[in-house]
Short mmCIF file of C-alpha atoms in Angstrom, two decimals:
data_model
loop_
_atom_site.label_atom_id
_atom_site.label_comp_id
_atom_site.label_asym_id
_atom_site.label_seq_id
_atom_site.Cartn_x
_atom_site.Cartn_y
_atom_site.Cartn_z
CA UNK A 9 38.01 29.99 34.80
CA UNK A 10 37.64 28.24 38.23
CA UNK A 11 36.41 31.71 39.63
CA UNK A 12 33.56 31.98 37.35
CA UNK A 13 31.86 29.58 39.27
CA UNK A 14 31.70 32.06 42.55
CA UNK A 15 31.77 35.46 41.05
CA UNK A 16 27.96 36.66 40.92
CA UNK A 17 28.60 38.59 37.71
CA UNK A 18 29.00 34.96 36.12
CA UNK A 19 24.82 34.49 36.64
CA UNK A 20 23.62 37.84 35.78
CA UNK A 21 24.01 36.27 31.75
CA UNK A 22 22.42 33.06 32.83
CA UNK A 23 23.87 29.74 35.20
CA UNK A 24 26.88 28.54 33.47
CA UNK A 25 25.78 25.20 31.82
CA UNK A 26 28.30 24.78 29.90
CA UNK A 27 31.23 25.34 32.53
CA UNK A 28 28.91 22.80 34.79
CA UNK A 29 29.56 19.77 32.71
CA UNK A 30 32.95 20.45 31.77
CA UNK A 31 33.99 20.08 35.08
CA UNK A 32 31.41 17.26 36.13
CA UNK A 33 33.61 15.35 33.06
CA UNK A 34 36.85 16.49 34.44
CA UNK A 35 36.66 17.62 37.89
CA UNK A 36 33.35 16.95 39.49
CA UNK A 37 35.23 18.08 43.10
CA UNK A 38 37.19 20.79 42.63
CA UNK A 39 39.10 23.93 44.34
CA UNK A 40 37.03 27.32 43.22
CA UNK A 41 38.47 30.60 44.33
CA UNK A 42 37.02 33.36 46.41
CA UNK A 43 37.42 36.03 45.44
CA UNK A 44 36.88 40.32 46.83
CA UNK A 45 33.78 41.09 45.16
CA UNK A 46 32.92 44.80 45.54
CA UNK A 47 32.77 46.05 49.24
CA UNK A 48 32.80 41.86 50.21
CA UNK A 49 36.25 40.60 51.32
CA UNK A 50 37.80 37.86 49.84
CA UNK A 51 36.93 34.40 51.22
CA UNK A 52 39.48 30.96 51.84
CA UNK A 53 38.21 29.47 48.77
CA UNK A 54 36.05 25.85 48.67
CA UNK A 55 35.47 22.73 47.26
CA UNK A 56 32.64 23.06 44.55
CA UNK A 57 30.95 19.62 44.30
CA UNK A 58 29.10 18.97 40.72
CA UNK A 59 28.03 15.42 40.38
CA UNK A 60 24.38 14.10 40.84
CA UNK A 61 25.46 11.48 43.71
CA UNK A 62 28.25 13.53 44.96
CA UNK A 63 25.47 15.93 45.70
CA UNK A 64 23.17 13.59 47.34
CA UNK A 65 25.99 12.01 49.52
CA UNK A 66 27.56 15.28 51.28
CA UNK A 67 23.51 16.30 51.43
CA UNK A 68 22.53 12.80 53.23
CA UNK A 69 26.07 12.25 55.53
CA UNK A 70 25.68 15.42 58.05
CA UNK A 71 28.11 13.60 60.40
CA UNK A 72 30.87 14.34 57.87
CA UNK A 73 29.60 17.67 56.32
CA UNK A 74 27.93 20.19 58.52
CA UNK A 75 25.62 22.17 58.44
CA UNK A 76 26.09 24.02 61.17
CA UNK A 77 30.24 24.12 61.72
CA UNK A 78 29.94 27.25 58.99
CA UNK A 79 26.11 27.93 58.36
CA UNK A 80 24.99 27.11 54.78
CA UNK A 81 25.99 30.53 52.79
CA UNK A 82 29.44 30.51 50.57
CA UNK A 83 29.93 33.84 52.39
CA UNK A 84 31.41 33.25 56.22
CA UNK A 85 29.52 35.00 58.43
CA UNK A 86 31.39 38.49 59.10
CA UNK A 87 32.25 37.88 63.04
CA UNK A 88 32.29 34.81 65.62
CA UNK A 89 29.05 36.74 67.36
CA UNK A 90 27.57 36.79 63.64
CA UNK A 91 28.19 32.94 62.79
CA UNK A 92 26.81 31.76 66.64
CA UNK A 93 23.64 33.73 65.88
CA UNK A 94 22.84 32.43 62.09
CA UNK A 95 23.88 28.92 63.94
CA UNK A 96 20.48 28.89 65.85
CA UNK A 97 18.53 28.93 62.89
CA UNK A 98 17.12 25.41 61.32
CA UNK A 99 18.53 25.19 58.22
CA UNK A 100 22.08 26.03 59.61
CA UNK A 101 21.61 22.94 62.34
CA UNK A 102 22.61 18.99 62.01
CA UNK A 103 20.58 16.34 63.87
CA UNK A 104 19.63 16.34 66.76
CA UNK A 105 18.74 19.91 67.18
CA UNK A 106 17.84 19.94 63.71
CA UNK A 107 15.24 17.26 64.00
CA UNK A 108 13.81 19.03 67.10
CA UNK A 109 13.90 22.38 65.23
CA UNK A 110 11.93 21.06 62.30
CA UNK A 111 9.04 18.71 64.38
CA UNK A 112 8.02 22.04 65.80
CA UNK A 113 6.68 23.39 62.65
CA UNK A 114 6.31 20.65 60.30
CA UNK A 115 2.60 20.46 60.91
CA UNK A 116 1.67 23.54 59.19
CA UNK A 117 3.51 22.06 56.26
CA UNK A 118 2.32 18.35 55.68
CA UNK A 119 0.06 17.40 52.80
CA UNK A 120 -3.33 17.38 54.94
CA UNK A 121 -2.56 20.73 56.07
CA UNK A 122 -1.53 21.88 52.45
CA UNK A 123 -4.68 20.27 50.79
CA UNK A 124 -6.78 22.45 53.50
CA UNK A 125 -5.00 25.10 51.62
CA UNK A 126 -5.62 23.97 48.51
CA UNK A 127 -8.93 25.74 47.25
CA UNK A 128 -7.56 28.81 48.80
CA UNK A 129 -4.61 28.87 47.04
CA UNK A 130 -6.23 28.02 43.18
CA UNK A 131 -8.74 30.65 44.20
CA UNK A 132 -5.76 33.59 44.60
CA UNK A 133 -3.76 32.26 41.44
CA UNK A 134 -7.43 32.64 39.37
CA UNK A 135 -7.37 36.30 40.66
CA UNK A 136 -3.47 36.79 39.64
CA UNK A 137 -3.91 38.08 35.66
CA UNK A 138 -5.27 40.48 33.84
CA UNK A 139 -5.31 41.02 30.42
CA UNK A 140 -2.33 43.22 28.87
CA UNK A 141 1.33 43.65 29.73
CA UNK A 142 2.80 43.00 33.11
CA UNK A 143 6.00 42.05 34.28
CA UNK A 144 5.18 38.68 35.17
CA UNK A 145 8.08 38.45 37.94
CA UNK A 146 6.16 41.05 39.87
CA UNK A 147 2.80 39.45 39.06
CA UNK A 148 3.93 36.32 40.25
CA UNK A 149 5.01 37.47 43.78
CA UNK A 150 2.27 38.25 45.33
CA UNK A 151 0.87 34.23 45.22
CA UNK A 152 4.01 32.56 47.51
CA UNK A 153 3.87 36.05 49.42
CA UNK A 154 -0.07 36.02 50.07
CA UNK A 155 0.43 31.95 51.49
CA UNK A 156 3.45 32.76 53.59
CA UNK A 157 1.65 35.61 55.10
CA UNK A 158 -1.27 33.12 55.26
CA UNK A 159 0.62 30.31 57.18
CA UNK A 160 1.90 32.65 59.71
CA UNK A 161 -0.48 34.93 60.60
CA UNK A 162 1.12 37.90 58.87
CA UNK A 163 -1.47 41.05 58.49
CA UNK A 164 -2.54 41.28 54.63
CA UNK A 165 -1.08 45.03 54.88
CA UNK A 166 2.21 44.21 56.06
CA UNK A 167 2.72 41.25 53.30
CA UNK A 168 4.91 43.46 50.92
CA UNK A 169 7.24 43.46 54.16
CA UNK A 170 7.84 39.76 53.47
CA UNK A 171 9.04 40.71 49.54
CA UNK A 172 11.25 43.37 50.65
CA UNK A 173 13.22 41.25 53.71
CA UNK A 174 13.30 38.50 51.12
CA UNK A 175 15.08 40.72 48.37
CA UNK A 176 17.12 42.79 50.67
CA UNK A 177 18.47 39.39 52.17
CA UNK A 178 18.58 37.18 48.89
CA UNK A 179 18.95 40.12 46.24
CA UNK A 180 22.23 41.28 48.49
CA UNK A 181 24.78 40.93 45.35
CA UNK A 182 22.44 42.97 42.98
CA UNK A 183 22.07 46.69 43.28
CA UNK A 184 18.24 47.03 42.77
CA UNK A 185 17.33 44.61 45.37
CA UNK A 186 19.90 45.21 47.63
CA UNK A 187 17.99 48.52 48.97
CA UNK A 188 13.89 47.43 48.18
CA UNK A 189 11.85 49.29 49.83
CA UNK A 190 7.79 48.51 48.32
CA UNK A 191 5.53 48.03 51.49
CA UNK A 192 3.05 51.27 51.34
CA UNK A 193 0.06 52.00 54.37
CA UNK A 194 1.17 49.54 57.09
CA UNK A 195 -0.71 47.66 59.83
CA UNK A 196 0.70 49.31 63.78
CA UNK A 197 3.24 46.19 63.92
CA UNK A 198 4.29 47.06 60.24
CA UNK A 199 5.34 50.85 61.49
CA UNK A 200 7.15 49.23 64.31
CA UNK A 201 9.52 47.30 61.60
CA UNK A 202 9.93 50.46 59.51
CA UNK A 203 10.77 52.02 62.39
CA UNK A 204 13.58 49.71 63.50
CA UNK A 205 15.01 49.38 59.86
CA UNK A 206 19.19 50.51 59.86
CA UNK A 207 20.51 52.66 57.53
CA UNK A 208 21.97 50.18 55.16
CA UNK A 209 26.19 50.27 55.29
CA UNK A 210 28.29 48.86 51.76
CA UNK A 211 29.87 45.77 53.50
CA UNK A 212 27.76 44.84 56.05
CA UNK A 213 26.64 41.20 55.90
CA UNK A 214 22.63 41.58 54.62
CA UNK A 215 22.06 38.02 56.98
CA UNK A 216 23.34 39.50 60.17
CA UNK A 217 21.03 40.62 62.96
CA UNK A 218 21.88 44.05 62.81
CA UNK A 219 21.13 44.20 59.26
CA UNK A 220 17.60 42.62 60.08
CA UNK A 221 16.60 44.93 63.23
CA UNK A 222 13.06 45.19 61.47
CA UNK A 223 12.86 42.58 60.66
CA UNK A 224 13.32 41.11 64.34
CA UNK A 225 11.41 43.61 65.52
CA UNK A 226 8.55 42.61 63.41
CA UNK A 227 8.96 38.82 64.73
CA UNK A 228 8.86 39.87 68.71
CA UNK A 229 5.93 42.29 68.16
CA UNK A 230 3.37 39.64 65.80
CA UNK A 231 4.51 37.14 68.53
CA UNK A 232 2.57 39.33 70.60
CA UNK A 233 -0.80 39.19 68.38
CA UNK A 234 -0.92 35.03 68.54
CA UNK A 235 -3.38 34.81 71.18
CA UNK A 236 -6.12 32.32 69.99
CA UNK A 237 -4.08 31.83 66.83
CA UNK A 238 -3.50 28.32 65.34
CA UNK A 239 -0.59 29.23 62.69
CA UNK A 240 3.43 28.87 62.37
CA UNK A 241 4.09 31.71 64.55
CA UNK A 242 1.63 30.17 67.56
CA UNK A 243 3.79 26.78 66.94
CA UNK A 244 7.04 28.37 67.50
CA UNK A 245 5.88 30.09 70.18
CA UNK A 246 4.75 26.80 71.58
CA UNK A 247 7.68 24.68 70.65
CA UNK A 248 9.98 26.53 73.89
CA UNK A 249 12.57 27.83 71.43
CA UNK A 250 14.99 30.42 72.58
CA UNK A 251 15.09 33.91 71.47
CA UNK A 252 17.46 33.59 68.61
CA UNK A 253 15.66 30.46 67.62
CA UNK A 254 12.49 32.27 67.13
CA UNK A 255 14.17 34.98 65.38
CA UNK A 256 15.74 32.61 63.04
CA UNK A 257 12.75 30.71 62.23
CA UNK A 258 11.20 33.60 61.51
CA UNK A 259 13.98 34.85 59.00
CA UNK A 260 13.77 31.27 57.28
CA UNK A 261 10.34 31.72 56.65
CA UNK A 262 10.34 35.13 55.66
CA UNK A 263 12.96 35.03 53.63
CA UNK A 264 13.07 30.97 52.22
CA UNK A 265 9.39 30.71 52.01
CA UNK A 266 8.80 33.18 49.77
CA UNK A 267 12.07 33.60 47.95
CA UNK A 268 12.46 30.56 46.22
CA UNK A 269 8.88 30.66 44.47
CA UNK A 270 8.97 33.90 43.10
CA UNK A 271 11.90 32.78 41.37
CA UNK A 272 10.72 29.29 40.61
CA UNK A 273 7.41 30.12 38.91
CA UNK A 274 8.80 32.88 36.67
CA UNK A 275 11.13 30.57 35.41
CA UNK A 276 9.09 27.79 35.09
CA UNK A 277 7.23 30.39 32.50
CA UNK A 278 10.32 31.33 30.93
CA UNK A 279 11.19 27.64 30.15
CA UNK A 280 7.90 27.34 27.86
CA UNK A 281 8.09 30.65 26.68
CA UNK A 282 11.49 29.47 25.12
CA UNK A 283 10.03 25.74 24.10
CA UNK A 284 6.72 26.38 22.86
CA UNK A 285 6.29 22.69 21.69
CA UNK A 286 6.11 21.96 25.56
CA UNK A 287 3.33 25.04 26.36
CA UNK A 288 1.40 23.25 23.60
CA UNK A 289 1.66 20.02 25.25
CA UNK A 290 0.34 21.02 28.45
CA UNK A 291 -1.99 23.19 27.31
CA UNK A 292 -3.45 19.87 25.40
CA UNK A 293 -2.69 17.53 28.03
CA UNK A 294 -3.44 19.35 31.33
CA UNK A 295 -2.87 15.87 33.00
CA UNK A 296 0.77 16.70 32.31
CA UNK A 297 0.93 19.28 34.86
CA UNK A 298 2.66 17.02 38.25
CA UNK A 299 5.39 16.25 35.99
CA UNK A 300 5.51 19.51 34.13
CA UNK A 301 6.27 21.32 37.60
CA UNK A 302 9.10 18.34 38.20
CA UNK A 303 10.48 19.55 34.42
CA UNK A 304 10.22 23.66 35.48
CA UNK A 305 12.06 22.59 38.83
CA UNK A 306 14.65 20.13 37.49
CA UNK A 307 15.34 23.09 34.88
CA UNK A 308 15.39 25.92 36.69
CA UNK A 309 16.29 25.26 40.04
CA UNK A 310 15.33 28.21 42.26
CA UNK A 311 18.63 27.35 44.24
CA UNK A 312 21.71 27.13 42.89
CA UNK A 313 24.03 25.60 45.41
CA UNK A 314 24.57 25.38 49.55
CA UNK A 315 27.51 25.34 51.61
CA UNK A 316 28.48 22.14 54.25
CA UNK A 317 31.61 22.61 56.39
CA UNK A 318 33.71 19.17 56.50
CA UNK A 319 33.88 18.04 59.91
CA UNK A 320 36.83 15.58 59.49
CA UNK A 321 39.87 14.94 56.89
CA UNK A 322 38.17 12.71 54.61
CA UNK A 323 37.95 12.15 50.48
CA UNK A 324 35.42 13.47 48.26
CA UNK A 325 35.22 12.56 44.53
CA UNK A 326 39.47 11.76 44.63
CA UNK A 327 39.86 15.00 46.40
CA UNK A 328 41.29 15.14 49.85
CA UNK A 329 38.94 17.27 51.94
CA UNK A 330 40.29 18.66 55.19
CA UNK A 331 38.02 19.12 58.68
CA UNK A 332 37.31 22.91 58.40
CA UNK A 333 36.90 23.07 54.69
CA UNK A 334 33.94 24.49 53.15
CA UNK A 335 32.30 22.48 50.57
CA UNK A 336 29.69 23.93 48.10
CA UNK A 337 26.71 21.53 46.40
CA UNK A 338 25.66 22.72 43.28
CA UNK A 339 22.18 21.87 42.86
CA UNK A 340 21.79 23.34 39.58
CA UNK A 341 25.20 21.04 38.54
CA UNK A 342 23.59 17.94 39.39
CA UNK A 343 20.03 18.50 37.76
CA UNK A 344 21.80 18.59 34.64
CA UNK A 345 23.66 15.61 35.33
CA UNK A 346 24.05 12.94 32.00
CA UNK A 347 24.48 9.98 34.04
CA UNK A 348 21.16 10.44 35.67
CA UNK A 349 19.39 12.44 33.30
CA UNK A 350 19.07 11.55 29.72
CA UNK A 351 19.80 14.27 27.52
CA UNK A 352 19.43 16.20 30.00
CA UNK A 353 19.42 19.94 28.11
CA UNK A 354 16.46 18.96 27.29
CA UNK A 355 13.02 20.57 28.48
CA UNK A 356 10.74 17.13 29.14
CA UNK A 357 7.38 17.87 30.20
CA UNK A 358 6.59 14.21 30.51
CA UNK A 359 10.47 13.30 32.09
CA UNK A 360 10.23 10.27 34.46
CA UNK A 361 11.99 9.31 36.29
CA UNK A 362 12.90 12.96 37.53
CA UNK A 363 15.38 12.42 40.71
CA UNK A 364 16.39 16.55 40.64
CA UNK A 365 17.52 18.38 44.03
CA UNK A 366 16.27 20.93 43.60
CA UNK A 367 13.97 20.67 46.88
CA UNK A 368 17.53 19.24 48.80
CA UNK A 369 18.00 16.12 49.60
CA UNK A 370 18.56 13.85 52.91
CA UNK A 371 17.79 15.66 56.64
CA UNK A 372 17.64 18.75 55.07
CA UNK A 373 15.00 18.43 52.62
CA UNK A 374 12.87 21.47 52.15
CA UNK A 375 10.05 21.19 54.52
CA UNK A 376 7.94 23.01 51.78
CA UNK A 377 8.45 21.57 48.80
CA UNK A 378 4.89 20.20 49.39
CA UNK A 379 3.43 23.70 49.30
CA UNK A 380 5.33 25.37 46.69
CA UNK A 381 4.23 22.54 44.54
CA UNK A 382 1.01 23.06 45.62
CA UNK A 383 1.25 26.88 44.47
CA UNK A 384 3.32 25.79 41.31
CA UNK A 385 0.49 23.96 40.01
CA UNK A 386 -2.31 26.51 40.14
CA UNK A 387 -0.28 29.20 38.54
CA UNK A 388 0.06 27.11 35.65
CA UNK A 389 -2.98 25.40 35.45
CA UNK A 390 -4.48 29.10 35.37
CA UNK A 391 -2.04 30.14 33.06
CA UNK A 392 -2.04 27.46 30.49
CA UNK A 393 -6.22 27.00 30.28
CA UNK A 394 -7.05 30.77 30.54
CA UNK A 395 -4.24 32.83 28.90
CA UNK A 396 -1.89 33.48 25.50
CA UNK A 397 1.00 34.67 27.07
CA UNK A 398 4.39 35.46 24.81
CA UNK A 399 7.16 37.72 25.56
CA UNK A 400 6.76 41.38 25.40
CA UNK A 401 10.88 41.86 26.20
CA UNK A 402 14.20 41.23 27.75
CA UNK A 403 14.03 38.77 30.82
CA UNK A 404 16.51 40.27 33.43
CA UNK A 405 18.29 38.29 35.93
CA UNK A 406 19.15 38.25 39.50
CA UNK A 407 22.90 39.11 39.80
CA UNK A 408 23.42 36.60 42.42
CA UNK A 409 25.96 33.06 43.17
CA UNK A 410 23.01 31.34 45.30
CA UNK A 411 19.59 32.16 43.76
CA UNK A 412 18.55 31.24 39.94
CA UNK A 413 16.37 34.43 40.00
CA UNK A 414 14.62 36.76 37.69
CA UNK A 415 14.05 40.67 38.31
CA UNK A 416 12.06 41.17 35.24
CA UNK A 417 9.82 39.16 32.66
CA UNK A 418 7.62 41.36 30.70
CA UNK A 419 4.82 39.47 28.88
CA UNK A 420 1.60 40.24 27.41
CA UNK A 421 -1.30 38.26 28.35
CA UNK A 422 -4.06 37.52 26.14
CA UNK A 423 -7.32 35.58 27.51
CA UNK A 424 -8.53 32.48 25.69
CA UNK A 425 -12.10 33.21 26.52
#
């Protein structure tokens, strides 16, 4: 049963609910298995942690589970070479360098600099829909694709890069995304990416730098472009980093800043698809919409879990955890969590308090969750004052352990005009 929990396969049918609060009751720390998963090895095993403020405790204590000891991904990176690379990036770092890692971007990302962004961003979500079918998944994409490419300076030609690099990296454990290849006439630095793209090998870890040549390649040659610039890209070319911390800043936001929304907002629209009573609510009371977004996020959490290594022996929930183990957060787990949420299989538009993680919690909170709210809003605001939308067939998932995703939501779209 335990192995459910890892296995990929478990979340192409939808996350596992059900197994969640069975073991929150009985064992909210607990040993999962690792097991061989296609061409992937088998891994040591780790300690799945369930529990709302077991969460939030090995997400606030960095001292005694790290962040950077094994990177963040269940997965162990492939080779020593492989694990010091991913090690530069910022979400893989504990304070200090995290903290110095983070200052030199977190301007782009504060809420003056979103709400300059603001008008922009309503303005592109008014422009998303059309009337008739669509697969709303797809539609979707191109808002948190357009800002990313927006915030750092990306050429509008080259943003389909930014989807692709996001599902080869995320979409790893799922055969159609594994291999995505969408970006058509390309901007001169574009070509140099395509150029530099590997042959893709069964096996071979998606997140290690030879997997991401392009991608890299891409990152050194729009470095080159930021002359007179006042984006992300000029701030972490200001901010002294080393090479592989520029390269892994620019993977996180490739890859994390687009990611997470194009799997947040289609689920957010699945979860009033499938309660109606709540798409009439905020249709009717559009002042609903703040918490609304909380509801979507607490429901559906675009993450499902993140890895910590333990740095010392310690104890965890009545387990004893030993210094080298890896222990797993399940995000998704603790949103659902009865002793913080009140019936908490319940879709609440108006839910408050709403303490969900599904932004992170402590030193690693996302730096932005201020901007994907931002773009959360005015996709539903548009959607819920403009448009009839209903199903028009099967949702299909993302087979993957790590991100609550959606491949496909075909819906029809009917303007209220």
């Amino acid at each position: 049963m335990l192995e459910e929990v890892f296995l990929p396969s478990t979340y192409g049918s939808g996350v596992p609910y059900e197994l969640f609060a069975r073991l929150r009751r009985e064992s909210p720390v607990c040993w999962i298995p690792e097991p061989e998963v296609g061409p992937w090895r088998s891994g040591p095993g780790f300690w799945g942690v369930f529990g709302h403020a077991d969460v939030k405790h090995v997400l606030r204590t960095p001292s005694d589970f790290s962040s950077h000891l094994g990177a963040t991904q269940i997965r162990d990176p492939d080779t020593p070479a492989d694990l010091a690379f991913v090690q530069a990036m910022m979400l893989n770092t504990d304070p200090p360098e995290h903290s110095r890692l983070r200052r030199i971007v977190s301007a782009a990302f504060t809420p003056r600099a979103v709400r300059a962004l603001e008008e922009s961003i309503a303005a592109r979500a008014a422009r998303l829909f059309s009337e008739g079918a669509c697969d709303f998944v797809e539609v979707a994409a191109d808002l948190p694709v357009w800002t990313l490419a927006h915030v750092m300076g990306v050429p509008e030609e080259d943003r389909r890069l930014l989807y692709d690099w996001a599902s080869r990296v995320i979409g790893y454990q799922d055969e159609e995304y594994a291999n995505l290849s969408t970006a058509g006439d390309l901007s001169p630095i574009g070509r140099i990416a395509v150029a530099a793209r590997p042959e893709r090998r069964p096996g071979v870890n998606p997140r290690s730098r030879a997997a991401l040549a392009d991608m890299f390649a891409y990152a050194h040659a729009l470095a080159g472009r930021t002359r007179g610039r006042d984006d992300v890209m000029a701030a972490m070319l200001r901010g002294g980093l080393t090479e592989a911390e520029f390269e892994n800043m620019f993977f996180l936001f490739a890859v994390a800043g687009n990611e997470t929304l194009r799997n947040g907002i289609p689920g957010g629209l699945l979860c009033l698809l499938e309660h109606p009573a709540a798409m009439e609510s905020l249709r009717g009371g559009p002042e609903l919409l703040p918490s609304a977004v909380e509801e979507m996020l607490r429901f559906w959490p675009p993450v499902m879990d993140f890895r910590r290594t333990a740095t010392r022996d310690l104890e965890l929930g009545g387990q004893p955890i030993r210094a080298g183990d890896k222990v797993v957060v399940y995000h998704a787990s603790a949103n659902r969590d009865e002793t913080v949420f009140p019936d908490p299989d319940r879709f609440d538009l108006a839910r408050s308090p709403n303490d969900h993680v599904s932004f992170g919690f402590g030193p690693h909170v996302c730096l932005g969750a201020h901007l994907a709210r931002t773009q959360m809003r005015a996709v539903f605001a548009e959607l819920v004052s403009r448009w009839d939308v209903r199903l028009a067939g099967q949702p299909v998932r993302l087979i993957s352990n790590f991100q609550n995703g959606l491949k496909h939501l075909p819906v029809l779209l009917q303007s209220r005009s």
